[in-house]
């Protein structure tokens, strides 16, 4: 009887340990090559002291597809189209809450994201329980970045947040301003409205 109890306990512990393990890797080069038929989502979890022993759970459309500890990389392949990407806390570790973003992904394209512990999350844990954590929002952030920022080592969040203007961005802005100018010439917009909308586009 004791042997049976030990075996049951051992099985339970193995399942628990497996459920708490990360599916990430420690080196970007260990990730598989991008798919040409699926959308490729790459994740990196930034290092930090708060919640360092807690997994960040990665979900797509509510389906759990992986998890990350500090400095882990993860790649997942999903069908192209509209989806909801989620980074959630690990309820097994008593960490609740989630951060969601909606995306429209294309087949064969690669998308890069950083996640880290949200500022002030330590306070939520000190306040305690689900209510205290919910008061400070989901435990992890999601930031979309360029491949260069993603693979460039320990980029700080402020650096990642800077945006670069590409030639396609410039062309898009020129097209929008031309369309606005046509509305102004057709007397649909006043000069003030045209200038206001043009400033919004240029400052975007």
CSV table of C-alpha atoms in Angstrom, one decimal:
chain,number,residue,atom,x,y,z
A,1,UNK,CA,0.0,0.0,0.0
A,2,UNK,CA,2.8,2.4,0.9
A,3,UNK,CA,4.5,1.7,-2.4
A,4,UNK,CA,1.3,2.5,-4.3
A,5,UNK,CA,1.0,5.8,-2.4
A,6,UNK,CA,4.6,6.7,-3.2
A,7,UNK,CA,4.1,6.0,-6.9
A,8,UNK,CA,1.0,8.1,-7.0
A,9,UNK,CA,2.8,10.9,-5.2
A,10,UNK,CA,5.7,10.6,-7.6
A,11,UNK,CA,3.5,10.8,-10.6
A,12,UNK,CA,1.7,13.8,-9.2
A,13,UNK,CA,5.1,15.6,-8.6
A,14,UNK,CA,6.3,14.8,-12.1
A,15,UNK,CA,3.1,16.2,-13.6
A,16,UNK,CA,3.4,19.3,-11.4
A,17,UNK,CA,7.0,19.9,-12.3
A,18,UNK,CA,6.3,19.4,-16.0
A,19,UNK,CA,3.4,21.8,-15.9
A,20,UNK,CA,5.7,24.4,-14.2
A,21,UNK,CA,8.6,24.0,-16.7
A,22,UNK,CA,9.4,26.6,-19.4
A,23,UNK,CA,9.0,25.7,-23.1
A,24,UNK,CA,11.5,28.4,-24.0
A,25,UNK,CA,15.2,28.2,-24.9
A,26,UNK,CA,18.1,30.3,-23.8
A,27,UNK,CA,19.5,31.1,-27.2
A,28,UNK,CA,17.7,32.7,-30.2
A,29,UNK,CA,19.7,30.4,-32.6
A,30,UNK,CA,18.1,27.4,-31.0
A,31,UNK,CA,14.7,28.4,-32.5
A,32,UNK,CA,13.4,26.7,-35.6
A,33,UNK,CA,13.5,28.5,-39.0
A,34,UNK,CA,10.5,30.6,-40.0
A,35,UNK,CA,7.5,28.9,-41.7
A,36,UNK,CA,6.5,30.1,-45.2
A,37,UNK,CA,2.9,29.1,-44.7
A,38,UNK,CA,2.2,30.1,-41.1
A,39,UNK,CA,2.7,33.4,-39.2
A,40,UNK,CA,5.8,33.2,-37.1
A,41,UNK,CA,5.7,34.8,-33.6
A,42,UNK,CA,8.9,35.2,-31.6
A,43,UNK,CA,9.0,36.0,-27.9
A,44,UNK,CA,11.7,37.0,-25.5
A,45,UNK,CA,11.2,37.5,-21.8
A,46,UNK,CA,13.4,40.2,-20.3
A,47,UNK,CA,15.2,39.6,-17.1
A,48,UNK,CA,14.0,41.0,-13.8
A,49,UNK,CA,13.9,40.2,-10.1
A,50,UNK,CA,10.2,40.5,-9.6
A,51,UNK,CA,8.4,37.3,-10.6
A,52,UNK,CA,11.7,35.8,-11.8
A,53,UNK,CA,10.6,32.4,-10.7
A,54,UNK,CA,7.2,32.6,-12.3
A,55,UNK,CA,6.4,31.6,-15.8
A,56,UNK,CA,4.9,34.0,-18.3
A,57,UNK,CA,2.2,31.9,-20.1
A,58,UNK,CA,1.9,32.6,-23.9
A,59,UNK,CA,-1.6,32.1,-25.4
A,60,UNK,CA,-3.1,32.6,-28.8
A,61,UNK,CA,-6.9,32.8,-29.0
A,62,UNK,CA,-7.0,31.4,-25.4
A,63,UNK,CA,-4.9,28.3,-26.3
A,64,UNK,CA,-1.7,27.9,-24.3
A,65,UNK,CA,1.2,27.5,-26.7
A,66,UNK,CA,4.2,28.0,-24.5
A,67,UNK,CA,5.8,29.6,-21.4
A,68,UNK,CA,8.8,31.7,-20.5
A,69,UNK,CA,11.2,32.3,-17.6
A,70,UNK,CA,13.7,35.2,-17.5
A,71,UNK,CA,15.8,35.5,-20.7
A,72,UNK,CA,14.0,32.7,-22.5
A,73,UNK,CA,13.2,32.8,-26.2
A,74,UNK,CA,10.1,31.1,-27.7
A,75,UNK,CA,8.8,30.7,-31.3
A,76,UNK,CA,5.3,29.7,-32.2
A,77,UNK,CA,3.7,29.3,-35.6
A,78,UNK,CA,0.0,30.2,-36.0
A,79,UNK,CA,-2.4,30.4,-38.9
A,80,UNK,CA,-2.5,33.8,-40.6
A,81,UNK,CA,-5.4,36.2,-39.9
A,82,UNK,CA,-6.8,38.0,-36.9
A,83,UNK,CA,-6.0,36.6,-33.5
A,84,UNK,CA,-5.6,37.6,-29.8
A,85,UNK,CA,-2.1,37.2,-28.3
A,86,UNK,CA,-2.0,36.9,-24.5
A,87,UNK,CA,0.7,36.9,-21.9
A,88,UNK,CA,-0.7,35.7,-18.6
A,89,UNK,CA,0.5,35.0,-15.1
A,90,UNK,CA,0.8,31.4,-13.8
A,91,UNK,CA,-2.1,30.6,-11.5
A,92,UNK,CA,-0.1,27.5,-10.2
A,93,UNK,CA,2.4,30.1,-8.8
A,94,UNK,CA,-0.4,32.3,-7.4
A,95,UNK,CA,0.1,34.9,-10.1
A,96,UNK,CA,-3.0,36.1,-11.9
A,97,UNK,CA,-4.0,38.5,-14.6
A,98,UNK,CA,-3.3,38.8,-18.3
A,99,UNK,CA,-2.3,41.3,-21.1
A,100,UNK,CA,-4.0,40.9,-24.5
A,101,UNK,CA,-3.3,42.4,-27.9
A,102,UNK,CA,-5.2,41.9,-31.1
A,103,UNK,CA,-3.1,41.2,-34.3
A,104,UNK,CA,-3.6,40.7,-38.0
A,105,UNK,CA,-0.8,38.4,-39.1
A,106,UNK,CA,0.3,37.3,-42.6
A,107,UNK,CA,1.6,33.9,-43.8
A,108,UNK,CA,5.4,33.7,-43.9
A,109,UNK,CA,5.9,36.9,-42.0
A,110,UNK,CA,7.8,37.1,-38.6
A,111,UNK,CA,6.7,39.1,-35.7
A,112,UNK,CA,8.8,39.9,-32.6
A,113,UNK,CA,7.7,40.6,-29.1
A,114,UNK,CA,9.3,41.3,-25.8
A,115,UNK,CA,7.6,40.6,-22.5
A,116,UNK,CA,8.6,41.6,-19.0
A,117,UNK,CA,7.1,42.2,-15.6
A,118,UNK,CA,4.8,45.3,-15.6
A,119,UNK,CA,6.0,48.2,-13.5
A,120,UNK,CA,4.4,48.2,-10.1
A,121,UNK,CA,3.6,44.5,-10.2
A,122,UNK,CA,5.6,44.0,-7.0
A,123,UNK,CA,3.0,46.2,-5.2
A,124,UNK,CA,0.2,44.0,-6.5
A,125,UNK,CA,1.8,41.0,-5.0
A,126,UNK,CA,2.4,42.8,-1.7
A,127,UNK,CA,-1.3,43.8,-1.7
A,128,UNK,CA,-2.0,40.1,-2.1
A,129,UNK,CA,-4.2,37.7,-3.9
A,130,UNK,CA,-6.2,38.1,-7.1
A,131,UNK,CA,-7.7,41.4,-6.1
A,132,UNK,CA,-4.3,43.0,-5.3
A,133,UNK,CA,-2.8,41.8,-8.5
A,134,UNK,CA,-5.8,42.8,-10.6
A,135,UNK,CA,-5.5,46.3,-9.2
A,136,UNK,CA,-2.1,46.7,-10.9
A,137,UNK,CA,-3.1,45.1,-14.3
A,138,UNK,CA,-1.8,42.0,-16.0
A,139,UNK,CA,1.6,40.8,-14.6
A,140,UNK,CA,3.4,40.9,-17.9
A,141,UNK,CA,3.7,43.5,-20.7
A,142,UNK,CA,3.8,42.9,-24.5
A,143,UNK,CA,5.9,45.0,-26.8
A,144,UNK,CA,6.2,44.5,-30.5
A,145,UNK,CA,9.8,45.3,-31.7
A,146,UNK,CA,12.0,44.9,-34.8
A,147,UNK,CA,14.1,41.8,-35.3
A,148,UNK,CA,17.2,43.9,-34.7
A,149,UNK,CA,16.0,45.0,-31.3
A,150,UNK,CA,14.8,41.5,-30.5
A,151,UNK,CA,18.1,39.8,-31.2
A,152,UNK,CA,20.4,42.7,-30.1
A,153,UNK,CA,20.9,41.5,-26.6
A,154,UNK,CA,19.8,43.4,-23.5
A,155,UNK,CA,17.9,46.2,-25.1
A,156,UNK,CA,16.3,48.4,-22.5
A,157,UNK,CA,12.6,49.1,-22.9
A,158,UNK,CA,13.0,52.8,-23.6
A,159,UNK,CA,15.3,52.0,-26.5
A,160,UNK,CA,12.9,49.5,-27.9
A,161,UNK,CA,10.1,52.0,-27.8
A,162,UNK,CA,11.8,54.3,-30.3
A,163,UNK,CA,10.2,54.0,-33.7
A,164,UNK,CA,12.1,54.2,-37.0
A,165,UNK,CA,10.5,55.6,-40.2
A,166,UNK,CA,10.8,53.3,-43.2
A,167,UNK,CA,10.4,54.3,-46.8
A,168,UNK,CA,7.0,52.5,-46.8
A,169,UNK,CA,5.9,54.7,-43.8
A,170,UNK,CA,6.9,57.8,-45.7
A,171,UNK,CA,5.0,56.7,-48.8
A,172,UNK,CA,1.9,56.0,-46.7
A,173,UNK,CA,2.0,59.4,-45.1
A,174,UNK,CA,2.5,61.1,-48.5
A,175,UNK,CA,-0.6,59.3,-49.9
A,176,UNK,CA,-2.7,60.2,-46.9
A,177,UNK,CA,-1.7,63.9,-47.1
A,178,UNK,CA,-2.5,63.9,-50.9
A,179,UNK,CA,-5.9,62.5,-50.2
A,180,UNK,CA,-6.5,65.1,-47.5
A,181,UNK,CA,-5.4,67.9,-49.8
A,182,UNK,CA,-7.8,66.7,-52.4
A,183,UNK,CA,-10.6,66.9,-49.8
A,184,UNK,CA,-9.4,70.5,-49.0
A,185,UNK,CA,-9.4,71.4,-52.8
A,186,UNK,CA,-12.9,69.9,-53.1
A,187,UNK,CA,-13.9,72.2,-50.2
A,188,UNK,CA,-14.9,69.3,-48.1
A,189,UNK,CA,-12.3,70.3,-45.5
A,190,UNK,CA,-11.5,73.8,-44.3
A,191,UNK,CA,-7.8,74.9,-44.4
A,192,UNK,CA,-7.7,74.6,-40.6
A,193,UNK,CA,-9.1,71.0,-40.7
A,194,UNK,CA,-6.6,70.1,-43.4
A,195,UNK,CA,-3.6,71.5,-41.5
A,196,UNK,CA,-4.8,69.8,-38.3
A,197,UNK,CA,-5.1,66.4,-39.9
A,198,UNK,CA,-1.9,66.8,-41.8
A,199,UNK,CA,0.0,67.5,-38.5
A,200,UNK,CA,-1.5,64.3,-37.0
A,201,UNK,CA,-0.2,62.2,-39.9
A,202,UNK,CA,3.3,63.8,-39.8
A,203,UNK,CA,3.6,63.4,-36.0
A,204,UNK,CA,2.4,59.8,-36.1
